[in-house]
PDB file of C-alpha atoms in Angstrom:
ATOM      1  CA  UNK A   1       7.651  14.350  14.917  1.00  0.00           C
ATOM      2  CA  UNK A   2       6.790  11.116  13.224  1.00  0.00           C
ATOM      3  CA  UNK A   3       5.345  11.612   9.763  1.00  0.00           C
ATOM      4  CA  UNK A   4       4.942   9.625   6.555  1.00  0.00           C
ATOM      5  CA  UNK A   5       3.793  11.357   3.395  1.00  0.00           C
ATOM      6  CA  UNK A   6       2.299   9.307   0.583  1.00  0.00           C
ATOM      7  CA  UNK A   7       1.570  10.238  -3.034  1.00  0.00           C
ATOM      8  CA  UNK A   8      -0.556  10.121  -5.037  1.00  0.00           C
ATOM      9  CA  UNK A   9      -3.802   9.898  -3.091  1.00  0.00           C
ATOM     10  CA  UNK A  10      -5.549   8.350  -6.082  1.00  0.00           C
ATOM     11  CA  UNK A  11      -4.115   6.519  -9.074  1.00  0.00           C
ATOM     12  CA  UNK A  12      -5.944   5.163 -12.077  1.00  0.00           C
ATOM     13  CA  UNK A  13      -4.151   2.920 -14.554  1.00  0.00           C
ATOM     14  CA  UNK A  14      -5.103   0.666 -17.429  1.00  0.00           C
ATOM     15  CA  UNK A  15      -4.848  -3.057 -16.934  1.00  0.00           C
ATOM     16  CA  UNK A  16      -1.328  -4.181 -17.806  1.00  0.00           C
ATOM     17  CA  UNK A  17       0.286  -0.856 -17.033  1.00  0.00           C
ATOM     18  CA  UNK A  18       2.589  -0.217 -14.089  1.00  0.00           C
ATOM     19  CA  UNK A  19       1.702   1.695 -10.931  1.00  0.00           C
ATOM     20  CA  UNK A  20       4.103   3.530  -8.665  1.00  0.00           C
ATOM     21  CA  UNK A  21       3.324   4.886  -5.216  1.00  0.00           C
ATOM     22  CA  UNK A  22       5.836   6.967  -3.308  1.00  0.00           C
ATOM     23  CA  UNK A  23       6.370   7.652   0.380  1.00  0.00           C
ATOM     24  CA  UNK A  24       8.648   9.915   2.367  1.00  0.00           C
ATOM     25  CA  UNK A  25       9.392   9.457   6.040  1.00  0.00           C
ATOM     26  CA  UNK A  26      10.794  11.856   8.596  1.00  0.00           C
ATOM     27  CA  UNK A  27      12.517   9.705  11.221  1.00  0.00           C
ATOM     28  CA  UNK A  28      16.069   8.926  10.120  1.00  0.00           C
ATOM     29  CA  UNK A  29      16.211   6.063  12.636  1.00  0.00           C
ATOM     30  CA  UNK A  30      13.377   4.176  10.910  1.00  0.00           C
ATOM     31  CA  UNK A  31      14.564   0.758   9.760  1.00  0.00           C
ATOM     32  CA  UNK A  32      11.553  -1.153   8.513  1.00  0.00           C
ATOM     33  CA  UNK A  33       9.103  -0.190   5.768  1.00  0.00           C
ATOM     34  CA  UNK A  34       6.072  -2.385   5.054  1.00  0.00           C
ATOM     35  CA  UNK A  35       3.379  -1.902   2.426  1.00  0.00           C
ATOM     36  CA  UNK A  36      -0.219  -2.909   3.022  1.00  0.00           C
ATOM     37  CA  UNK A  37      -3.160  -3.492   0.724  1.00  0.00           C
ATOM     38  CA  UNK A  38      -6.593  -2.835   2.164  1.00  0.00           C
ATOM     39  CA  UNK A  39      -9.848  -3.689   0.457  1.00  0.00           C
ATOM     40  CA  UNK A  40     -13.008  -1.896   1.515  1.00  0.00           C
ATOM     41  CA  UNK A  41     -14.041  -2.853   5.043  1.00  0.00           C
ATOM     42  CA  UNK A  42     -11.258  -5.405   5.376  1.00  0.00           C
ATOM     43  CA  UNK A  43      -8.071  -5.663   7.357  1.00  0.00           C
ATOM     44  CA  UNK A  44      -4.754  -4.372   5.935  1.00  0.00           C
ATOM     45  CA  UNK A  45      -2.751  -7.156   4.329  1.00  0.00           C
ATOM     46  CA  UNK A  46       1.040  -7.016   4.207  1.00  0.00           C
ATOM     47  CA  UNK A  47       2.137  -7.331   0.582  1.00  0.00           C
ATOM     48  CA  UNK A  48       5.840  -6.578   0.786  1.00  0.00           C
ATOM     49  CA  UNK A  49       8.325  -5.019   3.171  1.00  0.00           C
ATOM     50  CA  UNK A  50      11.904  -3.824   3.130  1.00  0.00           C
ATOM     51  CA  UNK A  51      14.493  -3.267   5.792  1.00  0.00           C
ATOM     52  CA  UNK A  52      17.032  -0.498   5.871  1.00  0.00           C
ATOM     53  CA  UNK A  53      19.985  -2.699   4.980  1.00  0.00           C
ATOM     54  CA  UNK A  54      18.775  -3.281   1.414  1.00  0.00           C
ATOM     55  CA  UNK A  55      17.841  -0.940  -1.388  1.00  0.00           C
ATOM     56  CA  UNK A  56      15.369  -3.049  -3.330  1.00  0.00           C
ATOM     57  CA  UNK A  57      13.193  -6.094  -2.908  1.00  0.00           C
ATOM     58  CA  UNK A  58      11.009  -7.857  -5.433  1.00  0.00           C
ATOM     59  CA  UNK A  59       8.228 -10.408  -5.190  1.00  0.00           C
ATOM     60  CA  UNK A  60       6.754 -11.357  -8.550  1.00  0.00           C
ATOM     61  CA  UNK A  61       4.863  -8.281  -9.844  1.00  0.00           C
ATOM     62  CA  UNK A  62       5.568  -6.201  -6.763  1.00  0.00           C
ATOM     63  CA  UNK A  63       8.785  -4.415  -5.869  1.00  0.00           C
ATOM     64  CA  UNK A  64       9.826  -1.890  -3.276  1.00  0.00           C
ATOM     65  CA  UNK A  65      12.803   0.458  -3.441  1.00  0.00           C
ATOM     66  CA  UNK A  66      14.354   2.372  -0.580  1.00  0.00           C
ATOM     67  CA  UNK A  67      16.569   5.449  -0.626  1.00  0.00           C
ATOM     68  CA  UNK A  68      17.710   5.980   2.961  1.00  0.00           C
ATOM     69  CA  UNK A  69      19.643   9.129   2.169  1.00  0.00           C
ATOM     70  CA  UNK A  70      16.574  10.832   0.772  1.00  0.00           C
ATOM     71  CA  UNK A  71      14.210   9.029   3.165  1.00  0.00           C
ATOM     72  CA  UNK A  72      12.068   7.855   0.262  1.00  0.00           C
ATOM     73  CA  UNK A  73      10.603   4.459  -0.509  1.00  0.00           C
ATOM     74  CA  UNK A  74       8.354   3.398  -3.346  1.00  0.00           C
ATOM     75  CA  UNK A  75       6.020   0.585  -4.315  1.00  0.00           C
ATOM     76  CA  UNK A  76       6.066  -0.630  -7.908  1.00  0.00           C
ATOM     77  CA  UNK A  77       3.351  -2.880  -9.300  1.00  0.00           C
ATOM     78  CA  UNK A  78       3.873  -4.167 -12.836  1.00  0.00           C
ATOM     79  CA  UNK A  79       1.346  -5.761 -15.183  1.00  0.00           C
ATOM     80  CA  UNK A  80      -1.509  -4.477 -13.074  1.00  0.00           C
ATOM     81  CA  UNK A  81      -4.741  -6.472 -12.899  1.00  0.00           C
ATOM     82  CA  UNK A  82      -8.253  -5.405 -11.831  1.00  0.00           C
ATOM     83  CA  UNK A  83      -7.841  -7.360  -8.596  1.00  0.00           C
ATOM     84  CA  UNK A  84      -4.976  -5.047  -7.669  1.00  0.00           C
ATOM     85  CA  UNK A  85      -7.577  -2.310  -7.165  1.00  0.00           C
ATOM     86  CA  UNK A  86      -7.558  -1.357  -3.465  1.00  0.00           C
ATOM     87  CA  UNK A  87      -6.152   1.203  -1.064  1.00  0.00           C
ATOM     88  CA  UNK A  88      -2.427   0.872  -0.478  1.00  0.00           C
ATOM     89  CA  UNK A  89      -0.703   2.167   2.630  1.00  0.00           C
ATOM     90  CA  UNK A  90       2.981   2.565   3.218  1.00  0.00           C
ATOM     91  CA  UNK A  91       4.314   2.562   6.760  1.00  0.00           C
ATOM     92  CA  UNK A  92       7.510   3.308   8.576  1.00  0.00           C
ATOM     93  CA  UNK A  93       8.652   1.742  11.815  1.00  0.00           C
ATOM     94  CA  UNK A  94       9.296   4.586  14.175  1.00  0.00           C
ATOM     95  CA  UNK A  95      12.778   4.206  15.561  1.00  0.00           C
ATOM     96  CA  UNK A  96      11.826   4.663  19.160  1.00  0.00           C
ATOM     97  CA  UNK A  97      11.306   2.361  22.099  1.00  0.00           C
ATOM     98  CA  UNK A  98       8.221   0.659  20.712  1.00  0.00           C
ATOM     99  CA  UNK A  99       7.450  -1.372  17.633  1.00  0.00           C
ATOM    100  CA  UNK A 100       5.287   1.481  16.368  1.00  0.00           C
ATOM    101  CA  UNK A 101       4.238   1.825  12.737  1.00  0.00           C
ATOM    102  CA  UNK A 102       3.434   5.216  11.303  1.00  0.00           C
ATOM    103  CA  UNK A 103       1.141   4.911   8.292  1.00  0.00           C
ATOM    104  CA  UNK A 104       0.978   7.018   5.183  1.00  0.00           C
ATOM    105  CA  UNK A 105      -2.270   8.589   4.080  1.00  0.00           C
ATOM    106  CA  UNK A 106      -3.090   5.891   1.554  1.00  0.00           C
ATOM    107  CA  UNK A 107      -3.414   5.608  -2.217  1.00  0.00           C
ATOM    108  CA  UNK A 108      -6.601   4.465  -3.885  1.00  0.00           C
ATOM    109  CA  UNK A 109      -5.500   2.427  -6.895  1.00  0.00           C
ATOM    110  CA  UNK A 110      -8.041   1.743  -9.608  1.00  0.00           C
ATOM    111  CA  UNK A 111      -7.050  -0.634 -12.392  1.00  0.00           C
ATOM    112  CA  UNK A 112      -9.336  -0.181 -15.376  1.00  0.00           C
ATOM    113  CA  UNK A 113      -9.995  -3.358 -17.393  1.00  0.00           C
TER     114      UNK A 113
ATOM    115  CA  UNK B   1       0.436 -17.948   9.348  1.00  0.00           C
ATOM    116  CA  UNK B   2      -0.395 -15.792  12.321  1.00  0.00           C
ATOM    117  CA  UNK B   3      -4.108 -15.231  12.844  1.00  0.00           C
ATOM    118  CA  UNK B   4      -5.673 -12.386  14.775  1.00  0.00           C
ATOM    119  CA  UNK B   5      -9.387 -12.231  15.469  1.00  0.00           C
ATOM    120  CA  UNK B   6     -11.603  -9.428  16.713  1.00  0.00           C
ATOM    121  CA  UNK B   7     -14.998  -9.547  18.334  1.00  0.00           C
ATOM    122  CA  UNK B   8     -17.492  -8.215  17.603  1.00  0.00           C
ATOM    123  CA  UNK B   9     -17.098  -7.477  13.907  1.00  0.00           C
ATOM    124  CA  UNK B  10     -19.668  -4.719  14.176  1.00  0.00           C
ATOM    125  CA  UNK B  11     -21.633  -3.073  16.959  1.00  0.00           C
ATOM    126  CA  UNK B  12     -24.323  -0.423  17.165  1.00  0.00           C
ATOM    127  CA  UNK B  13     -24.896   1.249  20.503  1.00  0.00           C
ATOM    128  CA  UNK B  14     -26.669   4.194  22.037  1.00  0.00           C
ATOM    129  CA  UNK B  15     -24.827   7.330  23.000  1.00  0.00           C
ATOM    130  CA  UNK B  16     -23.508   7.148  26.561  1.00  0.00           C
ATOM    131  CA  UNK B  17     -23.037   3.401  26.691  1.00  0.00           C
ATOM    132  CA  UNK B  18     -19.734   1.539  26.854  1.00  0.00           C
ATOM    133  CA  UNK B  19     -18.534  -0.948  24.287  1.00  0.00           C
ATOM    134  CA  UNK B  20     -15.834  -3.601  24.678  1.00  0.00           C
ATOM    135  CA  UNK B  21     -13.880  -4.928  21.722  1.00  0.00           C
ATOM    136  CA  UNK B  22     -11.718  -8.030  21.995  1.00  0.00           C
ATOM    137  CA  UNK B  23      -8.564  -8.791  20.053  1.00  0.00           C
ATOM    138  CA  UNK B  24      -7.104 -12.288  20.143  1.00  0.00           C
ATOM    139  CA  UNK B  25      -4.005 -13.859  18.664  1.00  0.00           C
ATOM    140  CA  UNK B  26      -5.168 -17.374  17.844  1.00  0.00           C
ATOM    141  CA  UNK B  27      -1.992 -19.266  17.054  1.00  0.00           C
ATOM    142  CA  UNK B  28       0.836 -17.262  18.562  1.00  0.00           C
ATOM    143  CA  UNK B  29       1.732 -15.337  21.657  1.00  0.00           C
ATOM    144  CA  UNK B  30       1.541 -11.611  21.147  1.00  0.00           C
ATOM    145  CA  UNK B  31       4.043  -9.706  23.204  1.00  0.00           C
ATOM    146  CA  UNK B  32       2.687  -6.437  21.897  1.00  0.00           C
ATOM    147  CA  UNK B  33      -0.748  -5.461  20.671  1.00  0.00           C
ATOM    148  CA  UNK B  34      -1.736  -2.243  18.967  1.00  0.00           C
ATOM    149  CA  UNK B  35      -5.074  -0.490  18.597  1.00  0.00           C
ATOM    150  CA  UNK B  36      -5.830   1.668  15.583  1.00  0.00           C
ATOM    151  CA  UNK B  37      -8.789   3.771  14.547  1.00  0.00           C
ATOM    152  CA  UNK B  38      -9.676   4.352  10.926  1.00  0.00           C
ATOM    153  CA  UNK B  39     -12.252   6.890   9.785  1.00  0.00           C
ATOM    154  CA  UNK B  40     -13.794   6.513   6.321  1.00  0.00           C
ATOM    155  CA  UNK B  41     -11.328   7.109   3.505  1.00  0.00           C
ATOM    156  CA  UNK B  42      -8.563   7.862   5.960  1.00  0.00           C
ATOM    157  CA  UNK B  43      -5.427   6.174   7.178  1.00  0.00           C
ATOM    158  CA  UNK B  44      -4.903   4.015  10.230  1.00  0.00           C
ATOM    159  CA  UNK B  45      -4.204   6.143  13.265  1.00  0.00           C
ATOM    160  CA  UNK B  46      -2.445   4.449  16.155  1.00  0.00           C
ATOM    161  CA  UNK B  47      -4.332   4.923  19.394  1.00  0.00           C
ATOM    162  CA  UNK B  48      -2.227   2.939  21.832  1.00  0.00           C
ATOM    163  CA  UNK B  49       0.354   0.226  22.261  1.00  0.00           C
ATOM    164  CA  UNK B  50      -0.026  -2.421  24.910  1.00  0.00           C
ATOM    165  CA  UNK B  51       2.407  -4.958  26.255  1.00  0.00           C
ATOM    166  CA  UNK B  52       1.175  -7.931  28.189  1.00  0.00           C
ATOM    167  CA  UNK B  53       0.992  -7.258  31.892  1.00  0.00           C
ATOM    168  CA  UNK B  54       1.756  -3.559  31.743  1.00  0.00           C
ATOM    169  CA  UNK B  55      -0.126  -0.329  31.185  1.00  0.00           C
ATOM    170  CA  UNK B  56      -0.831   0.759  27.644  1.00  0.00           C
ATOM    171  CA  UNK B  57       1.052   3.622  26.049  1.00  0.00           C
ATOM    172  CA  UNK B  58      -1.372   6.069  24.494  1.00  0.00           C
ATOM    173  CA  UNK B  59      -0.680   8.319  21.541  1.00  0.00           C
ATOM    174  CA  UNK B  60      -0.952  12.049  21.915  1.00  0.00           C
ATOM    175  CA  UNK B  61      -4.544  13.218  21.827  1.00  0.00           C
ATOM    176  CA  UNK B  62      -6.046   9.841  22.777  1.00  0.00           C
ATOM    177  CA  UNK B  63      -7.908   9.965  26.088  1.00  0.00           C
ATOM    178  CA  UNK B  64      -6.815   7.064  28.246  1.00  0.00           C
ATOM    179  CA  UNK B  65      -9.878   7.349  30.473  1.00  0.00           C
ATOM    180  CA  UNK B  66     -12.171   7.088  27.493  1.00  0.00           C
ATOM    181  CA  UNK B  67     -10.386   4.284  25.664  1.00  0.00           C
ATOM    182  CA  UNK B  68      -9.509   1.686  28.267  1.00  0.00           C
ATOM    183  CA  UNK B  69      -7.049  -0.954  27.154  1.00  0.00           C
ATOM    184  CA  UNK B  70      -6.323  -4.167  28.970  1.00  0.00           C
ATOM    185  CA  UNK B  71      -3.713  -6.704  27.847  1.00  0.00           C
ATOM    186  CA  UNK B  72      -4.118  -9.354  30.496  1.00  0.00           C
ATOM    187  CA  UNK B  73      -2.610 -12.275  28.614  1.00  0.00           C
ATOM    188  CA  UNK B  74      -0.319 -12.979  25.686  1.00  0.00           C
ATOM    189  CA  UNK B  75      -3.302 -13.763  23.484  1.00  0.00           C
ATOM    190  CA  UNK B  76      -5.934 -11.225  24.474  1.00  0.00           C
ATOM    191  CA  UNK B  77      -6.243  -7.465  24.531  1.00  0.00           C
ATOM    192  CA  UNK B  78      -9.451  -5.521  25.013  1.00  0.00           C
ATOM    193  CA  UNK B  79     -10.426  -1.981  24.116  1.00  0.00           C
ATOM    194  CA  UNK B  80     -13.366  -0.456  25.968  1.00  0.00           C
ATOM    195  CA  UNK B  81     -14.878   2.717  24.585  1.00  0.00           C
ATOM    196  CA  UNK B  82     -16.494   4.323  27.600  1.00  0.00           C
ATOM    197  CA  UNK B  83     -19.484   6.655  27.328  1.00  0.00           C
ATOM    198  CA  UNK B  84     -19.439   6.396  23.570  1.00  0.00           C
ATOM    199  CA  UNK B  85     -20.655   9.302  21.456  1.00  0.00           C
ATOM    200  CA  UNK B  86     -21.427   9.579  17.741  1.00  0.00           C
ATOM    201  CA  UNK B  87     -17.985  11.025  17.033  1.00  0.00           C
ATOM    202  CA  UNK B  88     -16.471   7.756  18.306  1.00  0.00           C
ATOM    203  CA  UNK B  89     -18.091   5.921  15.409  1.00  0.00           C
ATOM    204  CA  UNK B  90     -15.239   4.422  13.434  1.00  0.00           C
ATOM    205  CA  UNK B  91     -13.485   1.258  12.305  1.00  0.00           C
ATOM    206  CA  UNK B  92     -11.295  -0.038  15.133  1.00  0.00           C
ATOM    207  CA  UNK B  93      -8.495  -2.415  14.147  1.00  0.00           C
ATOM    208  CA  UNK B  94      -6.084  -4.238  16.385  1.00  0.00           C
ATOM    209  CA  UNK B  95      -2.780  -5.799  15.466  1.00  0.00           C
ATOM    210  CA  UNK B  96      -0.462  -8.149  17.263  1.00  0.00           C
ATOM    211  CA  UNK B  97       3.263  -8.669  17.154  1.00  0.00           C
ATOM    212  CA  UNK B  98       5.360 -11.489  18.485  1.00  0.00           C
ATOM    213  CA  UNK B  99       8.307  -9.343  19.351  1.00  0.00           C
ATOM    214  CA  UNK B 100       9.277  -6.165  21.018  1.00  0.00           C
ATOM    215  CA  UNK B 101      10.917  -3.006  19.917  1.00  0.00           C
ATOM    216  CA  UNK B 102      13.149  -2.189  17.041  1.00  0.00           C
ATOM    217  CA  UNK B 103      13.332  -5.531  15.321  1.00  0.00           C
ATOM    218  CA  UNK B 104      10.648  -4.737  12.798  1.00  0.00           C
ATOM    219  CA  UNK B 105       8.554  -7.672  13.860  1.00  0.00           C
ATOM    220  CA  UNK B 106       5.584  -8.006  11.571  1.00  0.00           C
ATOM    221  CA  UNK B 107       2.262  -6.834  12.875  1.00  0.00           C
ATOM    222  CA  UNK B 108      -0.686  -9.103  12.106  1.00  0.00           C
ATOM    223  CA  UNK B 109      -3.968  -7.273  11.819  1.00  0.00           C
ATOM    224  CA  UNK B 110      -7.376  -8.259  13.043  1.00  0.00           C
ATOM    225  CA  UNK B 111     -10.415  -7.957  10.755  1.00  0.00           C
ATOM    226  CA  UNK B 112     -11.606  -4.786  12.452  1.00  0.00           C
ATOM    227  CA  UNK B 113     -14.707  -3.769  14.387  1.00  0.00           C
ATOM    228  CA  UNK B 114     -17.170  -1.280  12.931  1.00  0.00           C
ATOM    229  CA  UNK B 115     -18.594   0.824  15.782  1.00  0.00           C
ATOM    230  CA  UNK B 116     -21.654   2.957  15.177  1.00  0.00           C
ATOM    231  CA  UNK B 117     -22.887   5.148  18.004  1.00  0.00           C
ATOM    232  CA  UNK B 118     -26.416   6.482  17.609  1.00  0.00           C
TER     233      UNK B 118
END
């Protein structure tokens, strides 16, 4: 069945350090992997995404890597800032007949000033 | 950008009543809309997928007679929670996508509706 595992569930880093969140998906036909940031009580905001035809994508302090063979993808945030504190969700587009995203369980990132 | 709104942003109702939540795409036509439920400190769980003009596709374990979804136009989808009970209390979020299957079309999320059933 469709499943996305996400680790760690909580992550605390010092301001300026890097943070890495990892996800594993089960559907080998998945071809699109977005990452969302959600602040308390707010909507998820897309921060970066990657498609299956590339292995890495970077946008300023944020990068995502994808290993299709291992069915792993990771979010890397460098030079973390207190405003990066939020819950981060990875997702995988289920390779079926619908544009259906399967979400990971979320990572609560706390950046300590 | 693409803007999705939801109404109401929060609602409190008595057990046994029905509640309707609206999801609108304000500046684009949404071929597909999705409804998610999010319990506190948990992930987004897809409830159903709806395409304009056709019946919604419900995820396993979601009661279609309890959660009625209507996608009557390319800019509006509604979710009606019928005979709501306290266990239905949750954060309901919709999203909208311009495209159809497989292309990885971005989903734009609404701000969510906090439902509390007393």
